[in-house]
Coordinates of C-alpha atoms in Angstrom, one line a residue:
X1 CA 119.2 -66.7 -62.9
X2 CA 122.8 -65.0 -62.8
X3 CA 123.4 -67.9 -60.0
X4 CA 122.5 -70.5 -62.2
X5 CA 124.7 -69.2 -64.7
X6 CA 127.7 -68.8 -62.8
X7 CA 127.5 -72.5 -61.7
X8 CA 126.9 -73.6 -65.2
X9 CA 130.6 -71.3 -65.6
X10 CA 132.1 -73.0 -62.6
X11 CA 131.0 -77.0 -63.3
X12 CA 131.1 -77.0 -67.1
X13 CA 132.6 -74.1 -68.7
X14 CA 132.6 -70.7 -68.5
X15 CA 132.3 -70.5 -72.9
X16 CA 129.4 -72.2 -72.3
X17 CA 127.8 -69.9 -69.0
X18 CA 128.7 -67.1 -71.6
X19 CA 127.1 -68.8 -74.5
X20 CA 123.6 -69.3 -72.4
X21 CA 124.1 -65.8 -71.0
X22 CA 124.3 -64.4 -74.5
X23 CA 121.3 -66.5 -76.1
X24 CA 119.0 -65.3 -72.5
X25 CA 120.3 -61.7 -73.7
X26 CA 118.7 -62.0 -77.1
X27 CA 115.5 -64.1 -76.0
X28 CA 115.0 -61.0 -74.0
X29 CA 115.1 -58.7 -76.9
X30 CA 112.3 -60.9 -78.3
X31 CA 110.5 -61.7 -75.5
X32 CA 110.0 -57.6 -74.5
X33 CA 108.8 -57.0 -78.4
X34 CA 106.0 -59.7 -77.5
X35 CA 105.3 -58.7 -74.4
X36 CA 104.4 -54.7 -75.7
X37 CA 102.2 -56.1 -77.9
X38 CA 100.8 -58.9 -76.0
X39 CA 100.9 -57.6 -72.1
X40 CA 100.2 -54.1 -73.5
X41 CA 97.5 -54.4 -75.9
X42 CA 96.2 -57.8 -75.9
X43 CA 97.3 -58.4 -79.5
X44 CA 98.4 -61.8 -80.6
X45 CA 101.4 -62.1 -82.7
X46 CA 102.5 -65.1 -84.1
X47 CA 105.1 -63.8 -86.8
X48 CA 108.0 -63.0 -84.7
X49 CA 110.1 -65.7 -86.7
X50 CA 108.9 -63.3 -90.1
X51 CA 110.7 -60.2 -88.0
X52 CA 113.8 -61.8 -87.1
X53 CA 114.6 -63.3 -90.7
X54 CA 114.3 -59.8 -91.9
X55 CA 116.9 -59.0 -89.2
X56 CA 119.4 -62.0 -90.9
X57 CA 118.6 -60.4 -94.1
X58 CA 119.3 -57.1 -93.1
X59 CA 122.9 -58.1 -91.9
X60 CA 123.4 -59.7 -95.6
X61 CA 122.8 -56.6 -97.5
X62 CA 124.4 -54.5 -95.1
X63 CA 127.9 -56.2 -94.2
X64 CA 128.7 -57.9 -97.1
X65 CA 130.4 -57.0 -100.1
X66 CA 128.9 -56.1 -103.5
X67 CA 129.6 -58.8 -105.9
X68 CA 130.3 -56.9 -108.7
X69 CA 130.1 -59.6 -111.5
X70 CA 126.7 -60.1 -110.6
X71 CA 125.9 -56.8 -110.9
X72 CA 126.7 -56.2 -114.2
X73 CA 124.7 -59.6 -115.3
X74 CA 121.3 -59.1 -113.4
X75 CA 121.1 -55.6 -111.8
X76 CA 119.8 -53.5 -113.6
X77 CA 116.8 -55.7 -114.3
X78 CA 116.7 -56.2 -110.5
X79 CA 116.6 -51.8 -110.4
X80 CA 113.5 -51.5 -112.9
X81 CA 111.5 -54.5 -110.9
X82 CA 112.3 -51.4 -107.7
X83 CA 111.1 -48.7 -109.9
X84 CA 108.4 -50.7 -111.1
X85 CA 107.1 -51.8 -107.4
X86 CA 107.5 -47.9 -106.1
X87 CA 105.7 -47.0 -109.2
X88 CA 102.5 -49.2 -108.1
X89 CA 102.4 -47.8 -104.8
X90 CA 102.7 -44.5 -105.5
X91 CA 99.2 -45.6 -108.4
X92 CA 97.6 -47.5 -105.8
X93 CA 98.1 -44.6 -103.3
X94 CA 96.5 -42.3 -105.9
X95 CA 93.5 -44.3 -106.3
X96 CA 92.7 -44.8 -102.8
X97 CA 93.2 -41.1 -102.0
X98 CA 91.1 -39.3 -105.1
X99 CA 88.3 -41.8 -105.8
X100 CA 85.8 -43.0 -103.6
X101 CA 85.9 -46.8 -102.5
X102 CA 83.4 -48.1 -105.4
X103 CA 83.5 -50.7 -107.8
X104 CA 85.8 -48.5 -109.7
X105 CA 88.2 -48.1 -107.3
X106 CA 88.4 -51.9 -106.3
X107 CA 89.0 -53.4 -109.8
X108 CA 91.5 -50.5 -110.8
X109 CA 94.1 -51.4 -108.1
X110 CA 93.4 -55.0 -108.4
X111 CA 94.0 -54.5 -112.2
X112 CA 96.9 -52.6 -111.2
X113 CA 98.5 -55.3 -109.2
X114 CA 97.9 -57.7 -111.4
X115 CA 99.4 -56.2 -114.1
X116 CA 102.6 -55.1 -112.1
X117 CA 103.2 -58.9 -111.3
X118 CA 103.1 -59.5 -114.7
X119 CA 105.3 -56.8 -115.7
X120 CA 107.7 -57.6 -112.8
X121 CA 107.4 -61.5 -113.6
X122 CA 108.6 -60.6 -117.1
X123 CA 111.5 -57.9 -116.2
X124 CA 112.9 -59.8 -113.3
X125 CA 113.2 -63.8 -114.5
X126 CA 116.4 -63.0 -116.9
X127 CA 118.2 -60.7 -114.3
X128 CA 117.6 -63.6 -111.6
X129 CA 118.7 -66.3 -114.1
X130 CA 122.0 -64.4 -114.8
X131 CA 122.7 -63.6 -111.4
X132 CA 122.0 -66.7 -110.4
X133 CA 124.6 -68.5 -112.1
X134 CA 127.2 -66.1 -111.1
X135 CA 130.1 -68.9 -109.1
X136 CA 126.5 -70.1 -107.8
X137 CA 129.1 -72.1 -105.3
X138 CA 130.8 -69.4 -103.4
X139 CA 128.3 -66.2 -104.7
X140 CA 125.1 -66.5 -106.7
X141 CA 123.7 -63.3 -105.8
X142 CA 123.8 -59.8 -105.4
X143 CA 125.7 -59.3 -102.0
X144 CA 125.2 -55.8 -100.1
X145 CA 126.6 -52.8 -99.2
X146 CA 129.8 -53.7 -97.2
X147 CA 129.3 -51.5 -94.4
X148 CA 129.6 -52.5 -91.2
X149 CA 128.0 -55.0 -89.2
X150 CA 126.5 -53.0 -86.8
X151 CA 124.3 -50.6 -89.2
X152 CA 122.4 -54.2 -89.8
X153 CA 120.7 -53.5 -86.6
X154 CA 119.0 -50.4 -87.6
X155 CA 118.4 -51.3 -91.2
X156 CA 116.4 -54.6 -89.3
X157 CA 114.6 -52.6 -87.2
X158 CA 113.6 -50.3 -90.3
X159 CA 112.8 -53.2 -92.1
X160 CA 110.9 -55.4 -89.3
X161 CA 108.6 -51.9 -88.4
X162 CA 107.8 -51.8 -92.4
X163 CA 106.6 -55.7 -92.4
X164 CA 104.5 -54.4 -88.8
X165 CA 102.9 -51.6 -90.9
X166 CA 102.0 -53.9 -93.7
X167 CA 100.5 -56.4 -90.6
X168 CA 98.7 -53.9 -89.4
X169 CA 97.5 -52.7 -92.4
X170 CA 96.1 -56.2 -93.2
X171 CA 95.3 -57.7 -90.3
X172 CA 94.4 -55.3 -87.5
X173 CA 91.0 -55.7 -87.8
X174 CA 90.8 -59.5 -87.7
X175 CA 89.2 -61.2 -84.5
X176 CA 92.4 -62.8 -81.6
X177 CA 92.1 -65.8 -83.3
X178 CA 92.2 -65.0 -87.0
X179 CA 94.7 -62.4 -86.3
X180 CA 96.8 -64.8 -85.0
X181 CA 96.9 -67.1 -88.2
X182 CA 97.3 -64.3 -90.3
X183 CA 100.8 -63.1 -88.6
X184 CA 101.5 -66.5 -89.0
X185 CA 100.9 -67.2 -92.3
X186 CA 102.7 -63.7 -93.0
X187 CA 105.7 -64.8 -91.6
X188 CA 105.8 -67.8 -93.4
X189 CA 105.5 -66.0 -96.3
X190 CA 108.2 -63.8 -95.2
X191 CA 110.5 -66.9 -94.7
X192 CA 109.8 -69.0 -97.7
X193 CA 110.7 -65.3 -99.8
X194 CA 113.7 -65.5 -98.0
X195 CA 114.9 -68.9 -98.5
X196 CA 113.4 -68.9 -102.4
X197 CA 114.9 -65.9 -103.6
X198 CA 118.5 -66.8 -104.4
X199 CA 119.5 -63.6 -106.0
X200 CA 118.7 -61.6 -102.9
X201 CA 120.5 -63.6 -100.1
X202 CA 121.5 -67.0 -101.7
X203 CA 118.1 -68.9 -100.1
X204 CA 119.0 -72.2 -98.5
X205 CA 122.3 -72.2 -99.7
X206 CA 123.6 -70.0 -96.8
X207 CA 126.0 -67.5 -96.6
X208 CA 128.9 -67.5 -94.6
X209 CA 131.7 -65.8 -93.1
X210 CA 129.6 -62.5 -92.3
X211 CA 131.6 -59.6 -90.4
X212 CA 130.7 -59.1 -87.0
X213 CA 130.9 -56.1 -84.2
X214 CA 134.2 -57.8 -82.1
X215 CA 137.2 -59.1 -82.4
X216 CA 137.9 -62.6 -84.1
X217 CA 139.6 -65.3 -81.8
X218 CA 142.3 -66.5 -84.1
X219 CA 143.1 -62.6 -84.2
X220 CA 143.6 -62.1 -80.6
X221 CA 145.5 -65.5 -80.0
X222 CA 148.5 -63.4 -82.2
X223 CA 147.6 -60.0 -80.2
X224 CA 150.5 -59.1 -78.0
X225 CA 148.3 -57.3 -75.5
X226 CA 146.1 -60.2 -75.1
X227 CA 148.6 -62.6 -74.9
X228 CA 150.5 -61.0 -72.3
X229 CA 146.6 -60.3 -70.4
X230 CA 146.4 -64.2 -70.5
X231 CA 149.7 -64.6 -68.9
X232 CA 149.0 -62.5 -66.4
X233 CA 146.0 -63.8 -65.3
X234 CA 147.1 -67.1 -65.3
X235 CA 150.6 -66.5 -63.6
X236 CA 149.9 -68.8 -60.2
X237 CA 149.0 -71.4 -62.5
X238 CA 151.3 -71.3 -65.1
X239 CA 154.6 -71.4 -62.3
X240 CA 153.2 -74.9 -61.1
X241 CA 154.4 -76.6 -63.9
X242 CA 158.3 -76.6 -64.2
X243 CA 158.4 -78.4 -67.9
X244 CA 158.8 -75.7 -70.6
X245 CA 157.0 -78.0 -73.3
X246 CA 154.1 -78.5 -70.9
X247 CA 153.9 -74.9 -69.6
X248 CA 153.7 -73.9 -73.1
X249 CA 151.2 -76.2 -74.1
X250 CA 149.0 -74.8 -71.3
X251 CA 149.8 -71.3 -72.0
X252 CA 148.4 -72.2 -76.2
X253 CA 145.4 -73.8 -74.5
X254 CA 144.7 -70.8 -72.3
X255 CA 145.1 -68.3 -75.1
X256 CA 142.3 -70.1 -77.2
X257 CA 139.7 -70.9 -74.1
X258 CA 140.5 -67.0 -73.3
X259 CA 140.1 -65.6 -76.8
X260 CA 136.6 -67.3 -77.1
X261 CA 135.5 -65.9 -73.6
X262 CA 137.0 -62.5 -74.5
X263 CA 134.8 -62.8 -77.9
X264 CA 131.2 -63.8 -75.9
X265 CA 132.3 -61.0 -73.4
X266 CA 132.5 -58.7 -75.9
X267 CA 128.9 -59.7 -77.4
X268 CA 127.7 -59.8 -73.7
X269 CA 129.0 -56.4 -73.4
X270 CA 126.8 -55.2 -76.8
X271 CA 123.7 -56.7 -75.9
X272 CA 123.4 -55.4 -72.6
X273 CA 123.1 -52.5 -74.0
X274 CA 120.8 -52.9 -76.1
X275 CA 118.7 -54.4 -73.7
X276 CA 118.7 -52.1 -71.0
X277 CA 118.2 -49.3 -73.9
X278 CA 114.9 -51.6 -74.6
X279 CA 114.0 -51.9 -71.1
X280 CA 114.3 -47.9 -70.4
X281 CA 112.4 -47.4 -73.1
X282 CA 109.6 -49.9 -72.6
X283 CA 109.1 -49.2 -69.2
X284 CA 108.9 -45.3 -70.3
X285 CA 106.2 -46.4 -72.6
X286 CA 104.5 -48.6 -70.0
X287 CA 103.7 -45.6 -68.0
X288 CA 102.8 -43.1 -70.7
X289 CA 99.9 -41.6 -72.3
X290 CA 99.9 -44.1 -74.6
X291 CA 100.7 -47.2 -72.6
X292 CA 97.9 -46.4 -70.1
X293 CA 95.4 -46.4 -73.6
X294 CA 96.6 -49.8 -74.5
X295 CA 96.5 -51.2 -71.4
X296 CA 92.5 -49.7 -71.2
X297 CA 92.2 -51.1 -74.8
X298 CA 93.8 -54.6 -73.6
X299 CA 91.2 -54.7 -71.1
X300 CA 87.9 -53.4 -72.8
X301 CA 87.3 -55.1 -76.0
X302 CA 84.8 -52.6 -77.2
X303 CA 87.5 -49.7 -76.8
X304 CA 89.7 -52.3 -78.9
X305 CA 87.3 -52.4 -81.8
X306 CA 86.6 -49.0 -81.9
X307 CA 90.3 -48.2 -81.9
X308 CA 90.9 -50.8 -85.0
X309 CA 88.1 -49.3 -87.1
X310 CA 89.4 -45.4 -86.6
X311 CA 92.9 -46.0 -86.4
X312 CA 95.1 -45.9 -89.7
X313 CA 97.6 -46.8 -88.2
X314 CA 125.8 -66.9 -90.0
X315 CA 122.1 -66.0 -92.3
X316 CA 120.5 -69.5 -92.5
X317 CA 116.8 -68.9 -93.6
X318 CA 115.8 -72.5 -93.0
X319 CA 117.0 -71.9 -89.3
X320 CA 113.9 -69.4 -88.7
X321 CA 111.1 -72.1 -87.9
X322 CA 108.0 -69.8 -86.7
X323 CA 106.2 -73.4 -85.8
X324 CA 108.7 -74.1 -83.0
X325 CA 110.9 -71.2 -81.5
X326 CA 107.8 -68.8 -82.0
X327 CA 105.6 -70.3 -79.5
X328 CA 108.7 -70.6 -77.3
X329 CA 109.1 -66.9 -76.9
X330 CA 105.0 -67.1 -76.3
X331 CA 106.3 -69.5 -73.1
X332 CA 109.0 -67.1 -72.4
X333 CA 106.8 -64.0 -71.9
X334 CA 103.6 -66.1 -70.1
X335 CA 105.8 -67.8 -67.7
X336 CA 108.0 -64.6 -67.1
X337 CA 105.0 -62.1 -66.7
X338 CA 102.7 -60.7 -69.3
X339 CA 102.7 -56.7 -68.9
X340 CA 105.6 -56.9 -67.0
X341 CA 108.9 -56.2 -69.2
X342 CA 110.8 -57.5 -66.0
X343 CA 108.7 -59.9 -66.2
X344 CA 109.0 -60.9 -70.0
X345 CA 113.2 -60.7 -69.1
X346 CA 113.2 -62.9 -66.7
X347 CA 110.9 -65.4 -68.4
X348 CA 113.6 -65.0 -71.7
X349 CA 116.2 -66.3 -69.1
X350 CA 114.5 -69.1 -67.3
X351 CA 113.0 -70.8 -70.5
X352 CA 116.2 -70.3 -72.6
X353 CA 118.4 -71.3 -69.4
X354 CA 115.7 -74.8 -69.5
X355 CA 116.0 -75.1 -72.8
X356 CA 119.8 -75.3 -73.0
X357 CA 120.7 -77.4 -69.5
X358 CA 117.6 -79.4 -69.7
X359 CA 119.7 -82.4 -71.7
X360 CA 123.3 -82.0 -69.2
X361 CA 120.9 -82.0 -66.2
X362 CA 118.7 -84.8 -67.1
X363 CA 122.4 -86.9 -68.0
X364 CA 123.5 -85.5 -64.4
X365 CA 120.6 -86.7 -63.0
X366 CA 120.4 -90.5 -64.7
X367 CA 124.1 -91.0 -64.2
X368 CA 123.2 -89.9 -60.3
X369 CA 119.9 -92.4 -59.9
X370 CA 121.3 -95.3 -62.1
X371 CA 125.3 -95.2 -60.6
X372 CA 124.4 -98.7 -59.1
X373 CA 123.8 -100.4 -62.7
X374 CA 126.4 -101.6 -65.2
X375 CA 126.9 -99.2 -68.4
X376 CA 125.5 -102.3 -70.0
X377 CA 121.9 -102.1 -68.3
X378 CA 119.1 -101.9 -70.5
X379 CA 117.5 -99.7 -68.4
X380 CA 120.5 -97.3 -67.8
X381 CA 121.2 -96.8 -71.9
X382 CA 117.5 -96.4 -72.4
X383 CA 117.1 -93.4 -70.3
X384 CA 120.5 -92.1 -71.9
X385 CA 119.5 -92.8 -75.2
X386 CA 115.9 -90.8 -74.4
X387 CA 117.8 -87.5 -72.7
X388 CA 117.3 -85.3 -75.7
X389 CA 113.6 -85.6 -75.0
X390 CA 114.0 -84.7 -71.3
X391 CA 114.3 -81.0 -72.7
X392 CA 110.2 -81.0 -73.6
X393 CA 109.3 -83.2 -70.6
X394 CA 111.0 -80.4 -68.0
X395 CA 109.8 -77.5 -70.1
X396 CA 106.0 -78.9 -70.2
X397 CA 106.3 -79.3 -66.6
X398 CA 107.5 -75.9 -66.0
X399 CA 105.2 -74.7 -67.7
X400 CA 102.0 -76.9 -65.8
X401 CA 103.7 -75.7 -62.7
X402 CA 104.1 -71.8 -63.3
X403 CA 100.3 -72.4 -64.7
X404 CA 99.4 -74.1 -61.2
X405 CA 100.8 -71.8 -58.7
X406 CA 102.0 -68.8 -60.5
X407 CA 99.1 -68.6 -63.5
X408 CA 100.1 -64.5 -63.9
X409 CA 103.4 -65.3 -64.2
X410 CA 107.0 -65.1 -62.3
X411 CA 106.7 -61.7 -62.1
X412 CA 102.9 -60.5 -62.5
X413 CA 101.8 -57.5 -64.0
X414 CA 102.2 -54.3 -61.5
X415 CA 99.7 -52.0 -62.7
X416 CA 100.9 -47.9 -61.7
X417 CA 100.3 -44.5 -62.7
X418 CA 103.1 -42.4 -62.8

C-alpha cells in the first residue's frame, strides 16, 4: 500500500499521495473501532456515521469561540433545559433503584419523561428562537469554548463512549439483525439532531473556518524559515533557470505546493500517532483477559446471551451519510481481516486507496485502450462520460474477488494466547 502511494506521489502529485495517505490514516481509526466490536465480539454496528458526527460536534463546541450576543439572548433558557434533563435522570435513576419493576415503576418514569419534554419543549423554544436569529448569516448559535482544537479529540471520544452506553443500554439485547437496525436508526437520530438543531452547531448551515492542530499554508508561505527550507531544497532546480522573473515565479509556485505538503505532513505526522496508540492498545486488548472472553462469546452464542442478560454494562452534518460511508468501513474491515486489527488497517487502506484512484485509473486506462479513436468517437466519450461509475464497478469486484479466494480476509484472523 505505501508503494501504491508513493507512485500516486511520483505520477500525479505528491498533495494528493498525502491526501490519500491521510484519509487511509483516519479510515483506519474507524475501521479498528469496527473491527473490536465486530472481529472481537460478533456485534453488529451500523451507527458508526452517529459516532463520528459527535466527533464534528465535539470540535464545534470545543474550538470555537463563544458568541457572546447569543448568550445573553438564549442561554440561560438553554442552562435550565441542562438542569432540567440532569434532573430527570437523576428521578429516573431513583425509581429504578428503590422500587421494584411493577406497574408503578413503569408509568412513573414514563410519566416522568413525558412530562420533562413538555417542560423542556416549553423552556427551550424562546431561548432557540432568540438565539437563532442572532447574525443567523455568519453566527446563529451558541459557539463553544474556544480552546484548542486538539481537546476536541478527547471531548469526542467522551461523547461517542456516552452515545455507546446509551446503545448498549437499549439495544444489547436485540437479536444480530435487529441490533443492527437499531444502531442504525440511532445514528440517524443522532444526525438529523445534529443537522436540526441550529442553536447548538448551526445545522445545515455549516460552520466554517474551525482552528486546527498545524500550521496554516498562507502562514508559512510568509515564514522566513520555511521559505529559506524551500530554497534549499529546491537549489539544483532553481539555478537552471537564468531569468530572475521566471526563477521567481517558480520559487512562489514552490512555496505554495510546499506549504500544502508541509500542512498534510504535519496531519500525517498526528495521526500516526494516534493510530499506532490505537493499534498498541487494541492488540493489548486482543490478547487479554477480556479479549479472549469476547472472542469465546463471538463464537458461542449461548455464552453471548447469557452475557447480554447479566451484564449491565469544516463541521457539515449533511456530510455524515450512515447509508453510504457506513457500510464502506463494513467493506474496509471484511476485506482487510475481521479479528485482525492489522488486518482491519490494511483493509482501511486498500478500500480508501480504491475508492479515491478508482476514477484517474479507470481514465488511465480508457485513454490507454481507446488511443486509436478520435476524441470525437461515440464510443470513446461514452466510456469517459461513465468513469465516475468505474469507482463501484472496481470496488464490487474487489470485493467478489477478496470474497472468492480470500473469504477471511487480506489478513485472516490469527488466533494466540499470550
Amino acid at each position: 500500500m505505501m508503494g501504491l502511494i508513493l507512485l500516486v506521489g511520483i505520477f500525479q502529485s505528491w498533495n494528493v499521495a498525502l491526501s490519500i495517505f491521510n484519509l487511509c490514516l483516519i479510515s483506519a481509526v474507524m475501521t479498528m473501532g469496527a473491527n473490536v466490536q465486530w472481529g472481537y465480539a460478533g456485534l453488529i454496528n451500523f451507527g458508526l456515521m452517529g459516532y463520528a458526527a459527535l466527533g464534528g460536534l465535539a470540535a464545534v463546541l470545543i474550538s470555537v469561540d463563544p458568541v457572546q450576543e447569543a448568550w445573553r439572548a438564549g442561554g440561560f433558557d438553554i442552562l435550565m433545559c441542562l438542569w432540567l434533563i440532569i434532573v430527570m435522570i437523576l428521578a429516573i435513576r431513583f425509581i429504578l433503584k428503590n422500587f421494584a419493576k411493577s406497574n408503578f415503576r413503569t408509568y412513573g418514569i414514563a410519566g416522568i419523561i413525558i412530562a420533562g419534554i413538555i417542560i423542556i419543549r416549553v423552556t427551550a423554544e424562546p431561548g432557540i428562537e432568540a438565539i437563532e436569529a442572532v447574525n443567523p448569516a455568519k453566527t446563529g448559535f451558541l459557539g463553544g469554548f474556544g480552546l484548542p482544537i486538539m481537546f476536541s479529540w478527547i471531548v469526542g471520544a467522551l461523547f461517542a463512549g456516552g452515545l455507546a452506553f446509551v446503545v448498549g443500554k437499549v439495544a444489547l439485547g436485540l437479536r444480530a439483525d435487529y441490533l443492527a437496525i437499531a444502531t442504525l436508526l440511532i445514528s440517524e437520530i443522532v444526525i438529523a439532531i445534529i443537522k436540526h438543531e441550529d442553536w447548538l452547531s448551526r445545522g445545515v448551515k455549516n460552520v466554517i473556518g474551525l482552528d486546527r492542530p498545524v500550521p496554516y499554508e498562507v502562514n508559512l508561505q510568509t515564514t522566513d524559515w520555511f521559505i529559506n527550507l524551500v530554497a534549499k531544497f529546491n537549489s539544483s532546480k532553481l539555478e537552471l533557470i537564468s531569468n530572475f522573473a521566471d526563477k521567481q515565479a517558480a520559487l512562489n509556485q514552490l512555496f505554495i505546493e510546499g506549504s500544502s505538503v508541509f500542512v498534510k505532513l504535519c496531519y500525517s505526522g498526528l495521526f500516526l500517532i494516534v493510530v499506532i496508540a490505537l493499534l498498541i492498545v487494541t492488540q493489548k486488548a486482543l490478547y487479554s483477559p477480556w479479549g479472549r472472553m469476547m472472542r469465546a462469546i463471538r463464537d458461542n452464542e449461548e455464552a453471548a446471551n447469557a452475557m447480554l442478560v447479566t451484564q449491565d454494562g469544516l463541521f457539515t452534518p449533511g456530510s455524515y451519510r450512515p447509508m453510504r460511508y457506513t457500510f464502506l468501513i463494513w467493506v474496509m474491515v471484511i476485506v482487510g481481516g475481521s479479528g485482525n486489527n492489522f488486518g482491519a488497517i490494511l483493509g482501511g487502506f486498500a478500500v480508501w486507496f480504491l475508492w479515491i484512484e478508482a476514477a484517474p485509473i479507470a481514465l488511465f486506462l480508457i485513454n490507454l485502450f481507446t488511443s486509436g479513436m478520435s476524441d470525437t468517437h461515440a464510443l470513446k466519450i461514452h466510456l469517459i462520460e461513465s468513469v465516475p461509475y468505474f469507482r463501484y464497478l472496481m470496488m464490487g469486484l474487489g470485493l467478489l474477488l477478496i470474497m472468492r479466494y480470500r473469504p477471511k480476509g487480506i489478513l485472516p484472523e490469527k488466533i494466540e494466547i499470550k
